[in-house]
Short mmCIF file of C-alpha atoms and ligand atoms in Angstrom, two decimals:
data_model
loop_
_atom_site.label_atom_id
_atom_site.label_comp_id
_atom_site.label_asym_id
_atom_site.label_seq_id
_atom_site.Cartn_x
_atom_site.Cartn_y
_atom_site.Cartn_z
CA UNK A 1 43.71 96.18 30.77
CA UNK A 2 41.63 92.93 31.68
CA UNK A 3 39.60 93.17 28.41
CA UNK A 4 42.75 93.39 26.34
CA UNK A 5 43.91 90.36 28.10
CA UNK A 6 40.89 88.63 27.84
CA UNK A 7 41.15 89.08 24.08
CA UNK A 8 44.58 87.75 23.90
CA UNK A 9 43.71 84.89 25.89
CA UNK A 10 40.63 84.04 23.78
CA UNK A 11 42.32 84.36 20.87
CA UNK A 12 45.20 82.25 21.97
CA UNK A 13 42.59 79.37 22.68
CA UNK A 14 41.15 79.56 19.35
CA UNK A 15 44.58 79.30 17.68
CA UNK A 16 45.59 76.40 19.89
CA UNK A 17 42.41 74.69 18.80
CA UNK A 18 42.76 75.40 15.44
CA UNK A 19 46.15 73.89 15.46
CA UNK A 20 45.01 70.48 16.14
CA UNK A 21 41.68 70.75 14.75
CA UNK A 22 39.57 71.22 17.72
CA UNK A 23 36.27 73.16 18.13
CA UNK A 24 36.82 76.20 20.68
CA UNK A 25 33.48 75.51 21.79
CA UNK A 26 35.16 72.50 23.57
CA UNK A 27 37.13 74.47 25.86
CA UNK A 28 36.02 76.54 28.77
CA UNK A 29 38.05 79.45 30.02
CA UNK A 30 38.11 79.81 33.89
CA UNK A 31 39.19 83.04 35.18
CA UNK A 32 41.35 82.40 38.22
CA UNK A 33 40.70 85.52 40.34
CA UNK A 34 42.21 84.64 43.68
CA UNK A 35 43.59 87.46 45.51
CA UNK A 36 42.06 90.04 43.08
CA UNK A 37 39.58 92.59 44.14
CA UNK A 38 35.81 92.50 42.99
CA UNK A 39 36.16 95.41 40.71
CA UNK A 40 38.52 93.20 38.55
CA UNK A 41 35.94 90.18 38.68
CA UNK A 42 33.04 92.83 37.77
CA UNK A 43 35.25 94.01 34.66
CA UNK A 44 35.90 90.36 33.44
CA UNK A 45 32.04 89.65 34.27
CA UNK A 46 30.95 92.72 32.30
CA UNK A 47 33.17 91.66 29.51
CA UNK A 48 31.17 88.10 29.26
CA UNK A 49 33.16 85.88 31.82
CA UNK A 50 30.73 83.55 33.81
CA UNK A 51 33.47 81.23 34.95
CA UNK A 52 35.55 81.98 38.03
CA UNK A 53 38.17 80.01 39.87
CA UNK A 54 39.31 80.51 43.29
CA UNK A 55 41.43 78.44 45.53
CA UNK A 56 40.17 79.77 49.19
CA UNK A 57 36.51 78.87 50.59
CA UNK A 58 36.27 81.96 52.81
CA UNK A 59 37.66 84.40 49.76
CA UNK A 60 35.19 82.62 47.06
CA UNK A 61 32.02 82.60 49.33
CA UNK A 62 32.48 86.36 50.08
CA UNK A 63 32.92 87.18 46.33
CA UNK A 64 29.80 84.85 45.46
CA UNK A 65 27.85 86.69 47.95
CA UNK A 66 28.70 90.11 46.27
CA UNK A 67 28.77 89.21 42.57
CA UNK A 68 25.62 88.37 40.28
CA UNK A 69 23.80 84.86 40.78
CA UNK A 70 24.74 83.72 37.02
CA UNK A 71 28.22 83.10 37.90
CA UNK A 72 29.78 79.27 38.16
CA UNK A 73 32.17 79.14 40.79
CA UNK A 74 35.07 76.66 40.45
CA UNK A 75 37.18 75.71 43.76
CA UNK A 76 40.56 74.96 42.20
CA UNK A 77 42.65 74.88 45.51
CA UNK A 78 43.19 72.24 48.17
CA UNK A 79 40.10 72.03 50.14
CA UNK A 80 39.69 71.15 54.06
CA UNK A 81 36.85 68.91 54.76
CA UNK A 82 35.64 71.23 57.70
CA UNK A 83 34.93 74.15 54.98
CA UNK A 84 32.97 71.73 52.33
CA UNK A 85 29.64 72.93 53.97
CA UNK A 86 30.13 76.46 52.88
CA UNK A 87 30.81 75.68 49.44
CA UNK A 88 27.81 73.07 48.82
CA UNK A 89 24.99 75.79 48.26
CA UNK A 90 26.58 77.35 45.27
CA UNK A 91 29.84 75.69 44.02
CA UNK A 92 29.66 74.66 40.32
CA UNK A 93 32.50 72.29 40.23
CA UNK A 94 35.22 71.29 42.72
CA UNK A 95 38.39 70.58 40.86
CA UNK A 96 40.49 69.24 43.62
CA UNK A 97 38.98 65.98 45.12
CA UNK A 98 42.29 63.85 46.17
CA UNK A 99 40.95 61.77 48.86
CA UNK A 100 38.14 59.39 49.48
CA UNK A 101 37.64 61.24 53.04
CA UNK A 102 36.98 64.52 51.29
CA UNK A 103 34.93 62.99 48.92
CA UNK A 104 32.70 61.46 51.69
CA UNK A 105 32.40 64.81 53.28
CA UNK A 106 31.31 66.37 49.87
CA UNK A 107 28.86 63.61 49.38
CA UNK A 108 27.41 64.01 53.06
CA UNK A 109 27.28 67.83 52.80
CA UNK A 110 25.42 67.67 49.60
CA UNK A 111 22.71 64.92 50.61
CA UNK A 112 21.82 67.66 53.14
CA UNK A 113 21.04 70.06 50.31
CA UNK A 114 19.58 67.26 48.19
CA UNK A 115 22.32 68.00 45.59
CA UNK A 116 24.70 66.07 43.75
CA UNK A 117 28.23 68.15 43.30
CA UNK A 118 30.40 67.65 40.39
CA UNK A 119 33.94 67.00 41.12
CA UNK A 120 37.19 66.11 39.43
CA UNK A 121 40.05 64.26 40.72
CA UNK A 122 43.32 65.82 41.01
CA UNK A 123 46.22 63.96 39.73
CA UNK A 124 49.98 64.85 40.86
CA UNK A 125 51.06 63.72 37.49
CA UNK A 126 54.90 64.71 37.93
CA UNK A 127 54.93 63.67 41.50
CA UNK A 128 55.96 66.81 42.97
CA UNK A 129 55.96 66.91 46.68
CA UNK A 130 54.91 70.62 46.87
CA UNK A 131 51.58 69.73 44.90
CA UNK A 132 48.38 68.02 46.14
CA UNK A 133 46.86 65.50 44.27
CA UNK A 134 46.95 61.58 44.20
CA UNK A 135 49.37 59.56 41.75
CA UNK A 136 48.07 58.12 38.47
CA UNK A 137 48.22 54.38 39.95
CA UNK A 138 45.96 55.35 42.81
CA UNK A 139 43.44 56.87 40.57
CA UNK A 140 41.42 53.81 39.45
CA UNK A 141 40.78 52.69 43.27
CA UNK A 142 39.86 55.94 44.14
CA UNK A 143 37.39 56.63 41.34
CA UNK A 144 35.82 53.32 42.21
CA UNK A 145 35.46 54.07 45.84
CA UNK A 146 33.99 57.60 44.98
CA UNK A 147 31.54 56.39 42.41
CA UNK A 148 29.71 54.44 45.20
CA UNK A 149 29.00 57.76 46.95
CA UNK A 150 25.32 59.11 46.14
CA UNK A 151 25.84 62.70 46.29
CA UNK A 152 28.95 63.41 44.31
CA UNK A 153 29.50 63.04 40.57
CA UNK A 154 33.04 62.32 39.10
CA UNK A 155 33.19 64.73 35.90
CA UNK A 156 36.85 64.08 34.83
CA UNK A 157 40.48 64.88 36.06
CA UNK A 158 42.43 68.02 37.14
CA UNK A 159 46.27 68.48 37.14
CA UNK A 160 48.70 71.34 38.00
CA UNK A 161 51.56 70.76 35.79
CA UNK A 162 55.16 72.10 37.28
CA UNK A 163 56.02 75.55 36.91
CA UNK A 164 58.34 75.64 33.78
CA UNK A 165 59.95 78.52 31.55
CA UNK A 166 59.16 76.46 28.53
CA UNK A 167 55.66 75.02 28.17
CA UNK A 168 56.76 72.26 25.91
CA UNK A 169 58.33 70.73 28.84
CA UNK A 170 54.73 69.77 30.20
CA UNK A 171 53.49 68.47 26.82
CA UNK A 172 54.24 65.17 28.32
CA UNK A 173 52.42 65.40 31.48
CA UNK A 174 49.06 66.65 29.66
CA UNK A 175 49.58 63.56 27.35
CA UNK A 176 49.48 61.41 30.35
CA UNK A 177 46.63 62.89 31.91
CA UNK A 178 44.63 62.47 28.73
CA UNK A 179 45.65 58.98 28.40
CA UNK A 180 44.67 58.25 32.00
CA UNK A 181 41.37 59.84 31.64
CA UNK A 182 40.51 57.56 28.42
CA UNK A 183 41.58 54.51 30.32
CA UNK A 184 39.32 55.42 33.06
CA UNK A 185 36.51 56.10 31.17
CA UNK A 186 36.93 53.01 28.99
CA UNK A 187 37.11 50.85 32.46
CA UNK A 188 34.19 52.66 33.57
CA UNK A 189 32.28 52.70 30.71
CA UNK A 190 28.91 51.02 32.32
CA UNK A 191 29.36 52.82 35.35
CA UNK A 192 26.79 55.90 34.93
CA UNK A 193 28.25 57.64 38.00
CA UNK A 194 31.65 58.20 36.31
CA UNK A 195 32.54 59.86 33.21
CA UNK A 196 35.59 61.70 32.06
CA UNK A 197 34.38 64.57 29.95
CA UNK A 198 36.11 67.10 31.78
CA UNK A 199 40.28 67.62 31.50
CA UNK A 200 41.22 70.66 33.74
CA UNK A 201 44.52 71.48 32.99
CA UNK A 202 46.75 74.45 31.71
CA UNK A 203 47.59 77.54 33.33
CA UNK A 204 48.94 81.11 31.99
CA UNK A 205 52.23 79.56 31.12
CA UNK A 206 51.10 76.59 29.30
CA UNK A 207 47.25 76.60 28.55
CA UNK A 208 48.11 76.43 24.78
CA UNK A 209 49.81 73.13 25.03
CA UNK A 210 47.30 71.73 27.32
CA UNK A 211 44.86 72.65 24.82
CA UNK A 212 46.67 71.03 21.96
CA UNK A 213 46.88 67.84 24.53
CA UNK A 214 43.07 67.61 25.09
CA UNK A 215 42.23 70.18 27.99
CA UNK A 216 38.52 71.08 28.16
CA UNK A 217 38.95 73.66 31.01
CA UNK A 218 41.97 76.00 31.30
CA UNK A 219 42.35 77.97 34.58
CA UNK A 220 43.98 81.33 33.64
CA UNK A 221 44.90 83.82 36.42
CA UNK A 222 47.96 85.93 35.56
CA UNK A 223 47.23 85.97 32.00
CA UNK A 224 43.85 87.78 32.73
CA UNK A 225 44.05 89.66 35.68
CA UNK A 226 47.97 90.43 35.90
CA UNK A 227 50.53 89.33 38.58
CA UNK A 228 49.10 88.74 42.01
CA UNK A 229 50.32 90.25 45.24
CA UNK A 230 49.84 87.81 48.17
CA UNK A 231 50.95 90.49 50.74
CA UNK A 232 48.54 93.13 49.77
CA UNK A 233 44.88 93.34 51.23
CA UNK A 234 42.07 93.71 48.89
C1 PLP B 301 46.53 80.16 40.84
C2 PLP B 301 45.92 78.75 40.24
C3 PLP B 301 45.81 78.97 38.68
C4 PLP B 301 45.90 80.39 37.58
O1 PLP B 301 47.53 80.38 37.49
P1 PLP B 301 48.39 81.46 36.78
O2 PLP B 301 49.63 80.93 36.46
O3 PLP B 301 48.14 82.68 37.42
O4 PLP B 301 47.56 81.42 35.56
C5 PLP B 301 45.41 77.79 37.94
N1 PLP B 301 44.99 76.57 38.71
C6 PLP B 301 45.48 76.65 40.23
C7 PLP B 301 44.94 75.28 40.79
C8 PLP B 301 45.89 77.71 40.71
O5 PLP B 301 46.08 77.83 42.10
#
């Protein structure tokens, strides 16, 4: 079933790209495997998936230890500063940086391991109280401040759009984020420590619209692994 779902998602990505004349190679599919058992991740891995997204440090670290080494692990959930150190040795991209204090901790821990950690700034584009992320007018200042830290590199923006039944309702938000990233890239054209190559936006309900509006990473969970049960123990 996971294989069939992956076929469908990949096909949808190709079609969304076709619609707007994009090259499907520009879009990275991140399989969001939170709450799912190892056997599900292994099945996706065996079918070629190498990008996995998790939202809890402990769960991601456990899975990282038990699965093959050539997986890229994406932290997509809210990150507490005291847990950053556990991720540094292996994380591929942190999507959810939303404060200078968090960025400082990432840079500090990365320095200990002689690493530069890639990160995205999480923007709460719809200003939902329930969501983390900063508002778009705070972004420039935060990017500025983070770009002075030696062991963290800003690669782009991430957003979690509202939960909607009609994905078209989120098009305006995706468009806003894209525009914001272009503005930031322009303003930082001379800053080698900032680039805006990555736009992480779009989930199961709206990734096709997100791709049409410029997403370079889509985070798909339910569409690959099925519904999550938060009460069940793995
Ligand atoms: C859970 C989650 C997803 C995947 O959501 P689906 O609707 O299951 O595709 C994507 N991004 C973030 C940040 C998540 O927490």
